CSV table of C-alpha atoms in Angstrom, one decimal:
chain,number,residue,atom,x,y,z
A,222,MET,CA,23.2,-191.9,-179.4
A,223,ALA,CA,21.7,-194.9,-177.8
A,224,LEU,CA,18.5,-195.7,-175.7
A,225,HIS,CA,19.0,-196.8,-172.1
A,226,PHE,CA,17.0,-199.8,-171.7
A,227,GLU,CA,16.0,-201.6,-168.3
A,228,LEU,CA,13.9,-204.8,-167.8
A,229,VAL,CA,12.9,-205.3,-164.4
A,230,THR,CA,10.7,-208.2,-162.8
A,231,PRO,CA,9.7,-208.5,-159.2
A,232,GLU,CA,12.6,-210.9,-158.6
A,233,ARG,CA,15.4,-209.0,-160.1
A,234,LEU,CA,16.9,-206.6,-162.8
A,235,VAL,CA,17.0,-208.8,-165.9
A,236,ARG,CA,18.6,-206.4,-168.3
A,237,SER,CA,20.2,-202.8,-168.1
A,238,GLU,CA,21.9,-201.8,-171.5
A,239,ASP,CA,22.1,-199.1,-174.3
A,240,VAL,CA,20.4,-200.3,-177.2
A,241,TYR,CA,19.4,-198.8,-180.7
A,242,MET,CA,15.6,-199.5,-180.3
A,243,VAL,CA,12.9,-201.4,-178.5
A,244,VAL,CA,9.5,-202.5,-179.9
A,245,VAL,CA,7.2,-202.8,-176.8
A,246,PRO,CA,4.0,-204.9,-177.1
A,247,GLY,CA,1.6,-202.5,-175.5
A,248,THR,CA,-2.1,-203.4,-174.9
A,249,GLU,CA,-3.2,-200.7,-177.3
A,250,GLY,CA,-0.7,-201.9,-180.0
A,251,ASP,CA,3.0,-202.2,-180.4
A,252,PHE,CA,5.2,-199.1,-180.3
A,253,GLY,CA,9.1,-198.5,-181.0
A,254,VAL,CA,11.2,-196.5,-178.6
A,255,LEU,CA,14.3,-194.7,-179.8
A,256,GLU,CA,16.6,-192.2,-178.1
A,257,GLY,CA,14.8,-188.9,-177.4
A,258,HIS,CA,11.3,-190.5,-177.4
A,259,MET,CA,8.6,-188.4,-175.7
A,260,ALA,CA,7.5,-189.5,-172.3
A,261,ALA,CA,4.9,-192.2,-172.3
A,262,MET,CA,3.5,-194.9,-170.0
A,263,SER,CA,1.7,-198.0,-171.3
A,264,THR,CA,0.5,-201.3,-170.1
A,265,ILE,CA,2.1,-204.5,-171.6
A,266,ARG,CA,0.0,-207.3,-173.2
A,267,SER,CA,0.4,-210.8,-171.6
A,268,ASP,CA,2.7,-213.3,-173.1
A,269,ALA,CA,4.1,-211.0,-175.8
A,270,ASP,CA,7.7,-210.6,-177.1
A,271,LEU,CA,10.0,-207.5,-176.8
A,272,ALA,CA,11.9,-206.9,-179.8
A,273,ILE,CA,15.4,-205.5,-178.9
A,274,TYR,CA,17.5,-204.0,-181.5
A,275,ALA,CA,21.2,-203.7,-180.6
A,276,SER,CA,22.1,-201.4,-183.6
A,277,ALA,CA,20.4,-199.8,-186.8
A,278,GLY,CA,19.6,-202.6,-189.2
A,279,ALA,CA,20.3,-205.4,-186.8
A,280,ALA,CA,18.1,-208.4,-186.4
A,281,PRO,CA,15.9,-208.0,-183.2
A,282,GLU,CA,16.5,-210.2,-180.2
A,283,MET,CA,13.1,-211.4,-179.1
A,284,LEU,CA,12.4,-211.8,-175.5
A,285,LYS,CA,9.2,-213.2,-174.0
A,286,ILE,CA,7.6,-211.1,-171.1
A,287,THR,CA,4.4,-211.4,-169.2
A,288,GLY,CA,2.2,-208.3,-168.2
A,289,GLY,CA,3.4,-205.2,-166.6
A,290,PHE,CA,4.1,-201.5,-167.5
A,291,ALA,CA,6.5,-199.8,-169.7
A,292,GLU,CA,7.8,-196.2,-168.9
A,293,VAL,CA,9.6,-193.9,-171.3
A,294,ASN,CA,11.2,-190.7,-169.8
A,295,GLU,CA,14.4,-188.6,-170.4
A,296,LYS,CA,16.5,-191.3,-168.8
A,297,GLY,CA,15.4,-194.1,-171.4
A,298,LEU,CA,12.8,-197.1,-171.2
A,299,THR,CA,12.1,-199.1,-168.3
A,300,VAL,CA,9.9,-202.2,-168.8
A,301,LEU,CA,8.4,-203.6,-165.5
A,302,ALA,CA,7.3,-207.1,-166.1
A,303,GLU,CA,5.4,-209.6,-164.2
A,304,ALA,CA,7.9,-212.3,-165.6
A,305,ALA,CA,10.6,-212.3,-168.5
A,306,GLY,CA,12.4,-215.3,-169.9
């Protein structure tokens, strides 16, 4: 199974794809999200990196984001960032 991941900024939808795992830089610490993760919401640290794993054992793609929120629900993970790049 795959985790549906979306990254959204105020300007646009940056990413919408199925991935293996995403490690989110929460303000209380980093946390990994896999398919079936319990529902959660967290604020995101400023100027931090999301680690996106396309498949199990793959090297992560690092994506710089600035602030915002992460929400995990039954549909997957949505990251609402102030900026991404």
